[in-house]
Each structure stands twice: as structure tokens, then as C-alpha cells.
mmCIF file of C-alpha atoms in Angstrom:
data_model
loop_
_atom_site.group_PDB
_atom_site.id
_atom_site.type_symbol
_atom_site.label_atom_id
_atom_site.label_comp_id
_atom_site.label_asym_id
_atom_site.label_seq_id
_atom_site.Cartn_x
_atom_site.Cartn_y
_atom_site.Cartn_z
ATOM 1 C CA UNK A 1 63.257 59.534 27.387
ATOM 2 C CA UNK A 2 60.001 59.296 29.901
ATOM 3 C CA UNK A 3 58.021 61.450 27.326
ATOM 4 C CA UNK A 4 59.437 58.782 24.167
ATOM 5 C CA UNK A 5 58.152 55.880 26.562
ATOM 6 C CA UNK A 6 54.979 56.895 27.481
ATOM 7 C CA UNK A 7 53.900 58.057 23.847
ATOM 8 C CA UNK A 8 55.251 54.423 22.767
ATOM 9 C CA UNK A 9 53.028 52.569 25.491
ATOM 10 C CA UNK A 10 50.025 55.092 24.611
ATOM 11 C CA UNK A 11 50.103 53.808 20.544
ATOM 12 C CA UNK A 12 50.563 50.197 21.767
ATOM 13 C CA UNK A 13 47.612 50.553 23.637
ATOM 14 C CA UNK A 14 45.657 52.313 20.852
ATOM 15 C CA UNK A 15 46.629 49.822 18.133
ATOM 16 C CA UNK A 16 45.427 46.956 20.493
ATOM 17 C CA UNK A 17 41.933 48.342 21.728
ATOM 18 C CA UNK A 18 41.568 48.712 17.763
ATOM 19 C CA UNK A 19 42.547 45.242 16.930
ATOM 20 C CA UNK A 20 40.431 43.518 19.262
ATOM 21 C CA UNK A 21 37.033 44.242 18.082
ATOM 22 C CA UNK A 22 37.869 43.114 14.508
ATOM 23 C CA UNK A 23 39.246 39.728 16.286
ATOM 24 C CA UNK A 24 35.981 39.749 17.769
ATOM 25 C CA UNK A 25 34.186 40.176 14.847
ATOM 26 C CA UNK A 26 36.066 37.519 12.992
ATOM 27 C CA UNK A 27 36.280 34.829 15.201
ATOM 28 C CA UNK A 28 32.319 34.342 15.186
ATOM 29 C CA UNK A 29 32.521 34.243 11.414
ATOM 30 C CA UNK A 30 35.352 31.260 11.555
ATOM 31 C CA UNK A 31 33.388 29.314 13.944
ATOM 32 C CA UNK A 32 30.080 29.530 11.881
ATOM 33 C CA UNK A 33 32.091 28.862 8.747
ATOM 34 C CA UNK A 34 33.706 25.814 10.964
ATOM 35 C CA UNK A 35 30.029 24.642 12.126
ATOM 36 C CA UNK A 36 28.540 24.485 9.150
ATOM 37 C CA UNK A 37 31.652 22.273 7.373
ATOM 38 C CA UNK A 38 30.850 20.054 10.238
ATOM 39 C CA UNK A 39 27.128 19.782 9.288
ATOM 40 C CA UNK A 40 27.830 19.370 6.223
ATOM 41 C CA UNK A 41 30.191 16.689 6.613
ATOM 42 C CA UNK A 42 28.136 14.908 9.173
ATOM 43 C CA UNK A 43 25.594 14.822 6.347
ATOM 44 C CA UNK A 44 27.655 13.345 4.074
ATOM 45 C CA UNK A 45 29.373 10.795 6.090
ATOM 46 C CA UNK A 46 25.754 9.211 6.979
ATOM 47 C CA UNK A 47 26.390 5.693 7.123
ATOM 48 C CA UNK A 48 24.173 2.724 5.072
ATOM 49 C CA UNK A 49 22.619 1.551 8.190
ATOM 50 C CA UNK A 50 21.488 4.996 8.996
ATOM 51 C CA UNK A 51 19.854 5.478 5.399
ATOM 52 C CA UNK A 52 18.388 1.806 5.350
ATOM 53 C CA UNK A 53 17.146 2.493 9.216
ATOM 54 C CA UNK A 54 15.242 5.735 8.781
ATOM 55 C CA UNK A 55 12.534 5.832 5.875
ATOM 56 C CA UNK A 56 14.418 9.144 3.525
ATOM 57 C CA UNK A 57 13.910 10.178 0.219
ATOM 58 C CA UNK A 58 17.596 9.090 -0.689
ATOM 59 C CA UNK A 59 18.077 9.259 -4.356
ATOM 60 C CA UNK A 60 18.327 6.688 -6.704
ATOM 61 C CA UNK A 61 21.811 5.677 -8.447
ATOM 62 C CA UNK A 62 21.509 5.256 -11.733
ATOM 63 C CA UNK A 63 23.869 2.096 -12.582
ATOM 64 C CA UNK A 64 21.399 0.056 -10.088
ATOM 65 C CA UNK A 65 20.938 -3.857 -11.471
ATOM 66 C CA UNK A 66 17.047 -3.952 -11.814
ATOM 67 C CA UNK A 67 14.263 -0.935 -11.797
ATOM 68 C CA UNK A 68 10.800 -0.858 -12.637
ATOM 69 C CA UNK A 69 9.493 2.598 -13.828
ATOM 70 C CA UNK A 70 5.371 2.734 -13.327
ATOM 71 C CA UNK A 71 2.671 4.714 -12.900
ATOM 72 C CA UNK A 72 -0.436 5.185 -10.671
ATOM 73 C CA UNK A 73 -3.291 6.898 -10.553
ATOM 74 C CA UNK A 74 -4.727 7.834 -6.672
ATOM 75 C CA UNK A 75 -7.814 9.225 -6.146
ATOM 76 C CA UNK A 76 -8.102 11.331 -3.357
ATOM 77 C CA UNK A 77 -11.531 11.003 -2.059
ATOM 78 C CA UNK A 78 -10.314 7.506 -0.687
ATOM 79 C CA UNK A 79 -9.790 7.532 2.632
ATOM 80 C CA UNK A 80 -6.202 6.383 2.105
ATOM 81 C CA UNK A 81 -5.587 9.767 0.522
ATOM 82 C CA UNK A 82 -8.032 11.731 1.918
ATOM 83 C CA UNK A 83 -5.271 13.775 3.612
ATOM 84 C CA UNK A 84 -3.675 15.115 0.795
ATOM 85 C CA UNK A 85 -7.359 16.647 -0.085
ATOM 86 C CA UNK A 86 -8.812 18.236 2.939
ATOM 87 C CA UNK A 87 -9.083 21.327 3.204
ATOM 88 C CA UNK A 88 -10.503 21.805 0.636
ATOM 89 C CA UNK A 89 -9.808 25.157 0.255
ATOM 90 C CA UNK A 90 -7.408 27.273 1.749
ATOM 91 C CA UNK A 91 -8.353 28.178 5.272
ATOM 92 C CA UNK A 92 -5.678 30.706 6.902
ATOM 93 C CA UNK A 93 -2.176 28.740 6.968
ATOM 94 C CA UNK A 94 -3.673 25.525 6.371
ATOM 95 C CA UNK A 95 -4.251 24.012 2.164
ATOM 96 C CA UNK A 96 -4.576 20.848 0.332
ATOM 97 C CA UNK A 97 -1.272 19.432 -1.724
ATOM 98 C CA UNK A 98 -2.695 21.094 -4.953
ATOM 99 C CA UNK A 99 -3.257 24.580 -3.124
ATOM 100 C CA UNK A 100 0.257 24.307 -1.731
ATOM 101 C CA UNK A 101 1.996 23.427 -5.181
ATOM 102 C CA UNK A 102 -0.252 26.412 -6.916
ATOM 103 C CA UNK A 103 1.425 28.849 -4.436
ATOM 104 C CA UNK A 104 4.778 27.480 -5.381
ATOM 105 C CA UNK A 105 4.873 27.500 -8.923
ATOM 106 C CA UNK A 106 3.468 30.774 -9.082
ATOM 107 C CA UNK A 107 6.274 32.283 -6.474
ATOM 108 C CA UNK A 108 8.398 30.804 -8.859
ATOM 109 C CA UNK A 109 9.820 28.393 -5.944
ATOM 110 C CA UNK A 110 8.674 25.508 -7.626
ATOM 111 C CA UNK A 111 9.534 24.587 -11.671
ATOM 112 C CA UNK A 112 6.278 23.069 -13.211
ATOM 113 C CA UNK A 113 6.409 21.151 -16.627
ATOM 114 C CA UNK A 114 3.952 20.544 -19.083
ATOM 115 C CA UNK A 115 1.547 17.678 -19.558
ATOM 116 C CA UNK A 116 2.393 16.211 -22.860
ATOM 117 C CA UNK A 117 -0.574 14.656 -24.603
ATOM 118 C CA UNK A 118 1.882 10.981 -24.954
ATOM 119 C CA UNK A 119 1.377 10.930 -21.050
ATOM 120 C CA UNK A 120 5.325 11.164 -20.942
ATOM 121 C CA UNK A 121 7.098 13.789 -18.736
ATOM 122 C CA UNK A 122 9.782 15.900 -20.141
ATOM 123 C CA UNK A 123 11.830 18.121 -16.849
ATOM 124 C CA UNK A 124 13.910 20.616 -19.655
ATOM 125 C CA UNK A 125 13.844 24.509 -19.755
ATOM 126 C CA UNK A 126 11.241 24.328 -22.817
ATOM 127 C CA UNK A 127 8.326 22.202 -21.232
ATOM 128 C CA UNK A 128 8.704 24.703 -18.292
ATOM 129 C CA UNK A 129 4.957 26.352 -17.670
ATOM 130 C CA UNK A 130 4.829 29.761 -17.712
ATOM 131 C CA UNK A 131 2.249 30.851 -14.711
ATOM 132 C CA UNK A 132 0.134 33.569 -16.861
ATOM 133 C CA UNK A 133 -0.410 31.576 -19.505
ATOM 134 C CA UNK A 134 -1.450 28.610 -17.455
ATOM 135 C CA UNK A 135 -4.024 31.046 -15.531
ATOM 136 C CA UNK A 136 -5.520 31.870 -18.749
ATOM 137 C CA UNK A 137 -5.434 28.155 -20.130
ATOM 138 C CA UNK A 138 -7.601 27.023 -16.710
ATOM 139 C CA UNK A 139 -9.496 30.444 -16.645
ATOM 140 C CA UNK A 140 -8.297 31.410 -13.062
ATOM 141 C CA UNK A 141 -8.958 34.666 -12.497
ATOM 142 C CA UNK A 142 -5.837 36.868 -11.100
ATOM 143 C CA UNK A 143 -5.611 40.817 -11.131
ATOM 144 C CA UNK A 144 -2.754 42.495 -12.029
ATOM 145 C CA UNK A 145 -0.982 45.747 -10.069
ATOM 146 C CA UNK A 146 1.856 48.023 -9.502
ATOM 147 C CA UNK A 147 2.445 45.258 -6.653
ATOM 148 C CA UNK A 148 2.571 42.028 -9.049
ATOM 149 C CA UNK A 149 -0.535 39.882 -9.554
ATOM 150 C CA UNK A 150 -2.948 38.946 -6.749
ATOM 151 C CA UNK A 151 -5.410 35.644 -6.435
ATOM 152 C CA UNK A 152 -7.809 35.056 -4.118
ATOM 153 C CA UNK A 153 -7.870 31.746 -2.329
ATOM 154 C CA UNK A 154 -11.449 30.861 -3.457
ATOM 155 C CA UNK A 155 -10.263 30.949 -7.111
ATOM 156 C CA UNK A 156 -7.625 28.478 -6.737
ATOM 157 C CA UNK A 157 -9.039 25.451 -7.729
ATOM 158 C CA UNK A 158 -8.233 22.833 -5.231
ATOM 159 C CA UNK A 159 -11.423 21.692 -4.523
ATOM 160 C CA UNK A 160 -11.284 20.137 -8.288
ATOM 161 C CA UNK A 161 -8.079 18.371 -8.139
ATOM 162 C CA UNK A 162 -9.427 15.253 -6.915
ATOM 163 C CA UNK A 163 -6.847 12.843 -8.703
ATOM 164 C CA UNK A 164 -3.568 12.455 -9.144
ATOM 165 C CA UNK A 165 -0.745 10.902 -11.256
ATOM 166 C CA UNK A 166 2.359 9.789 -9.367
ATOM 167 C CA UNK A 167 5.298 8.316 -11.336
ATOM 168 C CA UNK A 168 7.412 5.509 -8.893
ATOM 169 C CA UNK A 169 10.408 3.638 -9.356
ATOM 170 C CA UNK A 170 11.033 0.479 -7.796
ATOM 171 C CA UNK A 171 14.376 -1.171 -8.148
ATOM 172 C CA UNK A 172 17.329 -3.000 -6.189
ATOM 173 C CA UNK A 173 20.435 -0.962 -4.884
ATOM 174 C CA UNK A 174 22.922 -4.171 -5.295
ATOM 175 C CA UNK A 175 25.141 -1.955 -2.612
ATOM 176 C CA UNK A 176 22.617 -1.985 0.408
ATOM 177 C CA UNK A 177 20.737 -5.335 -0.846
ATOM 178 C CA UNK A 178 17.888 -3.772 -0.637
ATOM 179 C CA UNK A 179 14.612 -2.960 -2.491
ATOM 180 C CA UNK A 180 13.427 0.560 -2.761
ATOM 181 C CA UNK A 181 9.829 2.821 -4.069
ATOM 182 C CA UNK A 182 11.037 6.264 -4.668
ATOM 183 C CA UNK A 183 8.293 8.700 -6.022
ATOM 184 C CA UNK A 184 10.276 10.377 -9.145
ATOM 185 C CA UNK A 185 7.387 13.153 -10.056
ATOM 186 C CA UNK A 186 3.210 14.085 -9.347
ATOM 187 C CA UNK A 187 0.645 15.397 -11.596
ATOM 188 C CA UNK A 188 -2.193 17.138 -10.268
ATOM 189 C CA UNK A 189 -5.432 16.722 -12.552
ATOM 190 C CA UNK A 190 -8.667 18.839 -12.223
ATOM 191 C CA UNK A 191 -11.562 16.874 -12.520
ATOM 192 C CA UNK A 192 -14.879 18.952 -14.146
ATOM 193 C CA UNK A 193 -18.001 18.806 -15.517
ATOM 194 C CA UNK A 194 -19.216 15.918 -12.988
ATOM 195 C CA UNK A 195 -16.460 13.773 -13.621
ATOM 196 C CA UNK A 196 -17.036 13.359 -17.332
ATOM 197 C CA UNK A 197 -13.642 14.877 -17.938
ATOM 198 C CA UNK A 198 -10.096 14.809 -16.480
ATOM 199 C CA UNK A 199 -7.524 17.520 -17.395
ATOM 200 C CA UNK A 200 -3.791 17.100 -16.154
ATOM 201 C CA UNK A 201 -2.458 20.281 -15.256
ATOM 202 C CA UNK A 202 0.931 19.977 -15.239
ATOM 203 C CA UNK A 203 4.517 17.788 -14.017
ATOM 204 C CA UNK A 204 6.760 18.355 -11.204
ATOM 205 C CA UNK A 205 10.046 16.502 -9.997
ATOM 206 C CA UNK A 206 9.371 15.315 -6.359
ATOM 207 C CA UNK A 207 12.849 16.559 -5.757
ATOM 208 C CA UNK A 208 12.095 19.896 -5.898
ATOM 209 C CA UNK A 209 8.620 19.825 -4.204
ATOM 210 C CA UNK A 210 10.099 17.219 -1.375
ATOM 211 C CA UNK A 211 11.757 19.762 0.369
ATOM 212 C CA UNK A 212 8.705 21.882 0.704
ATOM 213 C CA UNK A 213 6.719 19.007 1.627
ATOM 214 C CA UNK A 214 8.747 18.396 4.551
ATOM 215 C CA UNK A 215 7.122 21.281 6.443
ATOM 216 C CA UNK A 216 3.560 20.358 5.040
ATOM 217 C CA UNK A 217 1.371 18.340 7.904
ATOM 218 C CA UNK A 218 -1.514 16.311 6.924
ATOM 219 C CA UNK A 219 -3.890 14.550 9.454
ATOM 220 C CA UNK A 220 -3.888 10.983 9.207
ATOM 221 C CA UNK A 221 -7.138 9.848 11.267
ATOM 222 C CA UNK A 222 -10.483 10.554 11.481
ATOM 223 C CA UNK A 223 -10.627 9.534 14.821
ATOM 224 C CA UNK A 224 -7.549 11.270 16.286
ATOM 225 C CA UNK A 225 -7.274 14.763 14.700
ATOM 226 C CA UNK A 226 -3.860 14.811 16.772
ATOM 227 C CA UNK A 227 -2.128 11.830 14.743
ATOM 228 C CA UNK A 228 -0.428 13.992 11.743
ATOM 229 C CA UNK A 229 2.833 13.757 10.356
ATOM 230 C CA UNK A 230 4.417 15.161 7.066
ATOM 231 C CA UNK A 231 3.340 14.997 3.346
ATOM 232 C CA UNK A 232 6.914 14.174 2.279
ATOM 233 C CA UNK A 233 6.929 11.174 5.031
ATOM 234 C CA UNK A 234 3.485 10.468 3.353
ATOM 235 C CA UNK A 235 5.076 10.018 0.123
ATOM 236 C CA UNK A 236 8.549 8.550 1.164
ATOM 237 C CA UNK A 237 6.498 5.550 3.245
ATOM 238 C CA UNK A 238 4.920 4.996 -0.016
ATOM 239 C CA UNK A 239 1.478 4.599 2.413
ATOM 240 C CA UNK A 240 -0.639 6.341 -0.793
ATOM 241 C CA UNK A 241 -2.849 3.559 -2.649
ATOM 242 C CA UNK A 242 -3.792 4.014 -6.656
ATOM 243 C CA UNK A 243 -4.036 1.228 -9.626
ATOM 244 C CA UNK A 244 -1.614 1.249 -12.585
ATOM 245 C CA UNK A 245 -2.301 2.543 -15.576
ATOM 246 C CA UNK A 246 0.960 2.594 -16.752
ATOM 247 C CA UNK A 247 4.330 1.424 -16.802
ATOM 248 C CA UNK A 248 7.522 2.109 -19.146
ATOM 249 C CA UNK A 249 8.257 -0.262 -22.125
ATOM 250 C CA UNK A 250 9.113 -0.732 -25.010
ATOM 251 C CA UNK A 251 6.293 0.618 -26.941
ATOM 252 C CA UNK A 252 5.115 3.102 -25.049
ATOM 253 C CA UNK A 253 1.556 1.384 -23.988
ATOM 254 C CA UNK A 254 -0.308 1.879 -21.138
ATOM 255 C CA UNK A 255 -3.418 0.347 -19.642
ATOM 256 C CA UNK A 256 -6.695 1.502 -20.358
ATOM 257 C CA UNK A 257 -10.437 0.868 -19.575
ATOM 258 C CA UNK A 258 -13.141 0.212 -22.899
ATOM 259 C CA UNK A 259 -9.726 0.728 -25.670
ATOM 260 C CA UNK A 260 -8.431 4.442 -24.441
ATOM 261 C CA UNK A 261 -5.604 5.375 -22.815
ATOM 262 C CA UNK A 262 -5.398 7.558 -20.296
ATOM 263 C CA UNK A 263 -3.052 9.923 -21.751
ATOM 264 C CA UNK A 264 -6.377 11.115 -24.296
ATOM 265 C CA UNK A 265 -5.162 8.450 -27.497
ATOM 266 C CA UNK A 266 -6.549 5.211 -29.186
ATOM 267 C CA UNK A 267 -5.116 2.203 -27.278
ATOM 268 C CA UNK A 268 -3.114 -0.252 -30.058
ATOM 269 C CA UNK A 269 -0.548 -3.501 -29.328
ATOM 270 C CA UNK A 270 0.399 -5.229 -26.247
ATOM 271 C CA UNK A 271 2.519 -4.235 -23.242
ATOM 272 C CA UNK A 272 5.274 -6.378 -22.909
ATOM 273 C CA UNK A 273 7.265 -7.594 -19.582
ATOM 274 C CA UNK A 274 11.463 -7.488 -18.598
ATOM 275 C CA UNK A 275 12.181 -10.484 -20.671
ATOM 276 C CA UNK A 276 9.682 -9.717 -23.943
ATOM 277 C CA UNK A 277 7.227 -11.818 -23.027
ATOM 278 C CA UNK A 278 3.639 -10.168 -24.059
ATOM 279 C CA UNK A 279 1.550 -9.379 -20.798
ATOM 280 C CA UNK A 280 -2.102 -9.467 -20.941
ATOM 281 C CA UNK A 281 -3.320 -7.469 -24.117
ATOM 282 C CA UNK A 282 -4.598 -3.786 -23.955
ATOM 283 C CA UNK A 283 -7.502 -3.539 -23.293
ATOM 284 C CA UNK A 284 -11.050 -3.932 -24.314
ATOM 285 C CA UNK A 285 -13.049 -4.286 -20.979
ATOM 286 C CA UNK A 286 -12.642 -3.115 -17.116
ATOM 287 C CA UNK A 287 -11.945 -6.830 -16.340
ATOM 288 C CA UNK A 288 -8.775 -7.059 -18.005
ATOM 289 C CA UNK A 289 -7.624 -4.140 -17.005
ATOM 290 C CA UNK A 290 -7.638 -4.830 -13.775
ATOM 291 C CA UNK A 291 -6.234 -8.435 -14.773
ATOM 292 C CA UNK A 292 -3.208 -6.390 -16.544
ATOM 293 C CA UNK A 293 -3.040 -4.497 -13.378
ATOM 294 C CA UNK A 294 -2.488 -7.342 -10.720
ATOM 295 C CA UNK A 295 -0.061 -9.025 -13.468
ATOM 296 C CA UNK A 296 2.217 -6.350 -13.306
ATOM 297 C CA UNK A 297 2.023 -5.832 -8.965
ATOM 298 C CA UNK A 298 2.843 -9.763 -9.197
ATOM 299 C CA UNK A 299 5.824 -9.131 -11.366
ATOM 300 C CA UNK A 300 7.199 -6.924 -8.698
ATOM 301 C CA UNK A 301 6.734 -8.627 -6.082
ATOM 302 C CA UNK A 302 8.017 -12.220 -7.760
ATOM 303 C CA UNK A 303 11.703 -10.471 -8.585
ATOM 304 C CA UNK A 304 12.054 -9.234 -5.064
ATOM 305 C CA UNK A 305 10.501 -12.532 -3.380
ATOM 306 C CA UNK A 306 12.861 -14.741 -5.675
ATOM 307 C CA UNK A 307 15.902 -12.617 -5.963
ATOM 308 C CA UNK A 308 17.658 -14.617 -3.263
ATOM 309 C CA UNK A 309 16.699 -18.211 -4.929
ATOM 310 C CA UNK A 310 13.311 -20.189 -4.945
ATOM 311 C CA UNK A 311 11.830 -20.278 -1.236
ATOM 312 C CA UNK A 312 9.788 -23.432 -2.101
ATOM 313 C CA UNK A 313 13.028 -25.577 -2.641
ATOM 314 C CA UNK A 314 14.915 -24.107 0.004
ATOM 315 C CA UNK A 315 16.154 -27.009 2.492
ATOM 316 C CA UNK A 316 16.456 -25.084 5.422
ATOM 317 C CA UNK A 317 14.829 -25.181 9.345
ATOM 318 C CA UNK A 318 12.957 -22.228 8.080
ATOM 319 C CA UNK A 319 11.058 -24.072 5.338
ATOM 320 C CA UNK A 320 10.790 -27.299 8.119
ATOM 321 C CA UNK A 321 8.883 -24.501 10.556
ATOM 322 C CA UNK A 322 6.569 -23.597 7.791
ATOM 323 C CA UNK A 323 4.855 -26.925 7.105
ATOM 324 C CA UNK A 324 1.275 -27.138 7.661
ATOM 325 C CA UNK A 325 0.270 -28.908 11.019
ATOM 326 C CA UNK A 326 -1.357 -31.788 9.030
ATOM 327 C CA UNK A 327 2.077 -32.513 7.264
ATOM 328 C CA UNK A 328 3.871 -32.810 10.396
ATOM 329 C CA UNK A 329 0.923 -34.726 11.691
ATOM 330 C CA UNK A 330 1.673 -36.932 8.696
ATOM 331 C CA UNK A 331 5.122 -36.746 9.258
ATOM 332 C CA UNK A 332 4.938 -37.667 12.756
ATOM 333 C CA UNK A 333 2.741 -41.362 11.330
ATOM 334 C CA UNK A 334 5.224 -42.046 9.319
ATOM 335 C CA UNK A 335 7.880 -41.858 11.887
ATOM 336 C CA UNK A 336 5.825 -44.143 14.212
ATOM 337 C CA UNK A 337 5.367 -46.604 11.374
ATOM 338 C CA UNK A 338 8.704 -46.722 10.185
ATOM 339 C CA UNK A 339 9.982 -47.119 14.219
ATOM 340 C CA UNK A 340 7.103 -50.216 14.396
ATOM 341 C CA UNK A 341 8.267 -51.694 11.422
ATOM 342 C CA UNK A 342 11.837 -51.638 12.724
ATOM 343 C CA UNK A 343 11.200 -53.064 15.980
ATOM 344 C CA UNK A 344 9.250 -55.425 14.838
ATOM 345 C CA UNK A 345 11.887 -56.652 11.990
ATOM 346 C CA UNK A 346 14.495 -56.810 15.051
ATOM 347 C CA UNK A 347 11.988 -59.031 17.209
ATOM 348 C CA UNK A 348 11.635 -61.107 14.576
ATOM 349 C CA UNK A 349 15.225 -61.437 13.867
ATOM 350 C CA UNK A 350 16.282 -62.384 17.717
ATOM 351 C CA UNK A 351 13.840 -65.170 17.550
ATOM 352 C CA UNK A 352 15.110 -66.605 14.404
ATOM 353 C CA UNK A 353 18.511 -66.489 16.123
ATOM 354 C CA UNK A 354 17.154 -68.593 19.304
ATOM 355 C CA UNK A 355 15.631 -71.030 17.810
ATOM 356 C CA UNK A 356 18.467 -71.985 15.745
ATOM 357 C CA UNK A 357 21.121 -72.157 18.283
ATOM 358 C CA UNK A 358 18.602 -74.044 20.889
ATOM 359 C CA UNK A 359 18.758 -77.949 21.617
ATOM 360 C CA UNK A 360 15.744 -80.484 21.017
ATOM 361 C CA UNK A 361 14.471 -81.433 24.718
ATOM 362 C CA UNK A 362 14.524 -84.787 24.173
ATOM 363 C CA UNK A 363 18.755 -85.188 24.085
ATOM 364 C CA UNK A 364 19.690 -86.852 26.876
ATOM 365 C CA UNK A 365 21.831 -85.362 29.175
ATOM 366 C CA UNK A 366 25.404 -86.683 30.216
ATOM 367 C CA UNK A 367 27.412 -85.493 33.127
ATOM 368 C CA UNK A 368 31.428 -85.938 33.012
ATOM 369 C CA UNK A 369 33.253 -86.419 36.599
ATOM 370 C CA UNK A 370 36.681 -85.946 36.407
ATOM 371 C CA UNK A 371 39.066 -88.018 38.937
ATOM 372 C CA UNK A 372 42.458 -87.574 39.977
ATOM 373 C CA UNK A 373 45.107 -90.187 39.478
#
């Protein structure tokens, strides 16, 4: 019976020094798998406040009431962009935007679409750009090995992509009452032969790149090489500067210096605004682009400005505070007038009133004594 005991306790013993490591091994898998359903719902319970507060990429709904779809052309020798640009080629772990993008696209990390000659972007499977044929098309030279393919960072040619296109939508998200820019895609152009000619290279979503650019730093002063922050806060703060040269409508125009278009075709009709009125016609001279330009910026900033009524006829204090010191100089006259003319209509008055209820002098006076009887 001591023997049938002891062999019992020995297998009990045995079964639960065998059971414990797999608990052990298991229990850090549940509490991962538990961690990261918490992260994940933290991240989707993010309130409004939180969004509106902190300047995100969020993305755009696409029911919202009123969106403007345009397009810009930066240049990035401005000093504005400058830090998208330098350096200007790759120099260890540090690159330009273009440099960065190349790498990505050819990894196959980032999807890269083709540059239509319309100007229009199309993100499907059959635009995609296929990275050997686009190294022939530019003439970058690559080799080719048992390893894969190999480029040299002096054949990558940032230094060249000195402009680019950036496709923005601004519109109103009636839940949050708010107005948002949102970058929607880039194009990268190479600029050759002096500047006589501009070749887009290709499309890509900011959606996919964003998430890359997140970990990209670019300096932001010449002054203080320590002020930096990211390319995708660069691009979410919408703190890049470029002109219009385009914007979606109805026909498909865009603006265009000396009757071209941008996009490489023969500029013809008028561009035409939300409510089919014509805007300023495209385009015969530099003047009227630029015209064309500010007419559209004004457009954008009029619906946002008068979205909660017409400021000008607003009866409020806040419209009282904004007068201009000589109108409430003038104001103030007026007042002091008006009080004069008052007083001076009441002094009148109480005189009137005297002399009508006063005696002539010369009445004689008669004195009454009463006497008792």
C-alpha cells in the first residue's frame, strides 16, 4: 500500500513539473495577445478632441458636405522647401524625399503609379510602375547579380528632382465642424537640360509613403541645425508653399502659363467654379495665371470664412470691438451731440413751464386775517 502511494505521489509530481513550463510558456503569449487588443482598442477609441487637438494625417470620409480637390506645384529650391531637398545626394543614412521614395519603390515597400500624360492619377494594379523598366526609361544605371540588382547612390538622381506635384484636398467634416488640407498623393519630377524640360516620374498615395515618412527628419532652419522634426509632420501641417496649376472640374482644365498646360497638352475652354460660374479664362499670359491662381485661394478661403453666416452683418460685441478707432471716435460725437441736444431741449422746456405758471409783478397783493367769533 506504501509502495502504491509513493509511485502515485511520484507521477503527480512528474505530470506537474511537466505542466508548468507550458503554463509558462503560454501565459506570456495571452498577455501579449491581451496588450496588443488594448492598443489597438485605445487606438480606435481616440476621441474627436484628441484628433482635432493633435495635427494627424486622419483620413478623409467620403460623404463629407463640401471638398475642394487641387493641385500645386512646389519648388524645392525655396527656402520653404528647401528641406525636403538637401542632401542632395545620399550621404550615409541621411537622403532627400526623392532618394528616400527611390529606395522604396524599388524594395518594393512602396507602390508607384504612372504619370499619365492628362496630368490625372490613376492608383489601380495596371498603372503600377514596374522598377526595371522605369530604370531603363530614366537611363539609371543598375547592375544585375546572383544577389538581385545593385545601384550606387551617385546614380540616383535626386539632385534633379527639384519640383514637385502634390495633390490636396480641402473640405469640411460636418461631424467635427471643422476644415481640413489632407495631402492625397506626390509626384516627383526631374528637371534636365537647364530647366528647359520637366519630366514627372511617377504617382504615389501619401497613405502608403506617410508611414515611412514618419521616421524621415528634415532640418527646418538654417540657423539652428538642431530644430528638425518629421517629413510626414511637414506634410500633415501643410507648412509646404507652391502655386496652383490645377484643380478638379468639370472639364478637366488646368492653369497654364503662354496657352500650355502643364500636363504637356494645348490649353482650350475655361475652368469653371462650385456653382458653374466661369473663373478667369485659361490662359494666354503669366499675369492671368497668376490672377486665376489667387481667384481660386480666395474661393477657399470665402466658403470657410462665410460658412457660419456673413461676418460683416453680424450684430454682435465682437463686430462692436472691431470698429476702427475713428468710428468710435465718431461714435463717441454723436453721443455728445445727441446728450447736448437733449439737455438743451429739457432746459428749454422747464423755462417754458415757469414762465407760464408765474404772476405779473405788478398784482397787488392782499392779505386775509381770519377772526374768531
Amino acid at each position: 500500500m506504501r509502495r502504491i502511494l509513493f509511485i502515485a505521489t511520484l507521477l503527480c509530481l512528474a505530470q506537474m513539473a511537466s505542466a508548468q513550463p507550458q503554463t509558462r510558456r503560454t501565459q506570456p503569449k495571452q498577455s501579449q495577445k491581451q496588450q496588443q487588443t488594448q492598443q489597438k482598442s485605445n487606438a480606435d477609441n481616440m476621441t474627436t478632441r484628441a484628433q482635432i487637438s493633435f495635427p494627424t494625417q486622419v483620413s478623409m470620409k467620403e460623404d463629407v458636405d463640401w471638398r475642394r480637390d487641387i493641385y500645386r506645384e512646389i519648388n524645392l529650391l525655396d527656402d520653404a522647401n528647401a528641406g525636403l531637398y538637401y542632401p542632395k545626394t545620399v550621404v550615409g543614412s541621411q537622403m532627400n524625399l526623392f532618394a528616400y521614395m527611390f529606395k522604396l519603390m524599388l524594395r518594393g515597400q512602396l507602390k508607384a503609379y504612372e504619370y499619365r500624360t492628362d496630368g490625372n492619377e490613376v492608383f489601380n494594379d495596371s498603372a503600377r510602375v514596374k522598377p526595371l523598366q522605369f530604370l531603363d526609361d530614366q537611363g539609371i544605371l543598375y547592375t544585375r547579380s546572383d544577389r538581385g540588382m545593385r545601384i550606387d547612390d551617385s546614380d540616383i538622381p535626386s539632385e534633379e528632382v527639384t519640383v514637385y506635384y502634390v495633390k490636396e484636398s480641402t473640405y469640411y467634416d460636418q461631424r467635427t465642424a471643422t476644415f481640413h488640407t489632407k495631402v492625397q498623393a506626390l509626384c516627383p519630377i526631374r528637371v534636365i537640360d537647364g530647366g528647359m524640360e520637366k519630366r514627372p516620374l511617377f504617382w504615389v498615395k501619401y497613405e502608403d509613403l506617410s508611414p515611412f515618412l514618419a521616421k524621415q527628419t528634415m532640418m527646418t532652419s538654417n540657423l539652428n541645425n538642431a530644430a528638425t522634426m518629421s517629413v510626414d509632420d511637414f506634410f500633415t501641417k501643410n507648412l509646404y508653399k507652391g502655386s496652383i496649376y490645377k484643380t478638379n472640374n468639370m472639364q478637366g482644365n488646368m492653369l497654364g502659363g503662354n496657352g500650355m498646360a502643364m500636363g504637356g497638352y494645348d490649353m482650350a475652354g475655361e475652368e469653371y467654379d462650385d456653382f458653374g460660374d466661369p473663373v478667369t479664362p485659361l490662359v494666354s499670359t503669366d499675369s492671368l495665371k497668376i490672377k486665376a491662381q489667387q481667384q481660386i485661394e480666395n474661393q477657399i478661403q470665402a466658403f470657410e470664412k462665410n460658412m457660419w453666416g456673413n461676418q460683416a452683418r453680424k450684430d454682435s460685441l465682437d463686430s462692436i470691438a472691431k470698429l476702427d478707432v475713428k468710428d468710435k471716435k465718431a461714435l463717441k460725437r454723436q453721443k455728445r451731440t445727441a446728450n447736448a441736444k437733449t439737455t438743451a431741449t429739457k432746459s428749454a422746456k422747464q423755462r417754458t413751464t415757469k414762465t407760464k405758471t408765474s404772476k405779473p409783478s405788478g398784482t397787488a397783493r392782499m392779505s386775509v386775517r381770519r377772526e374768531r367769533h
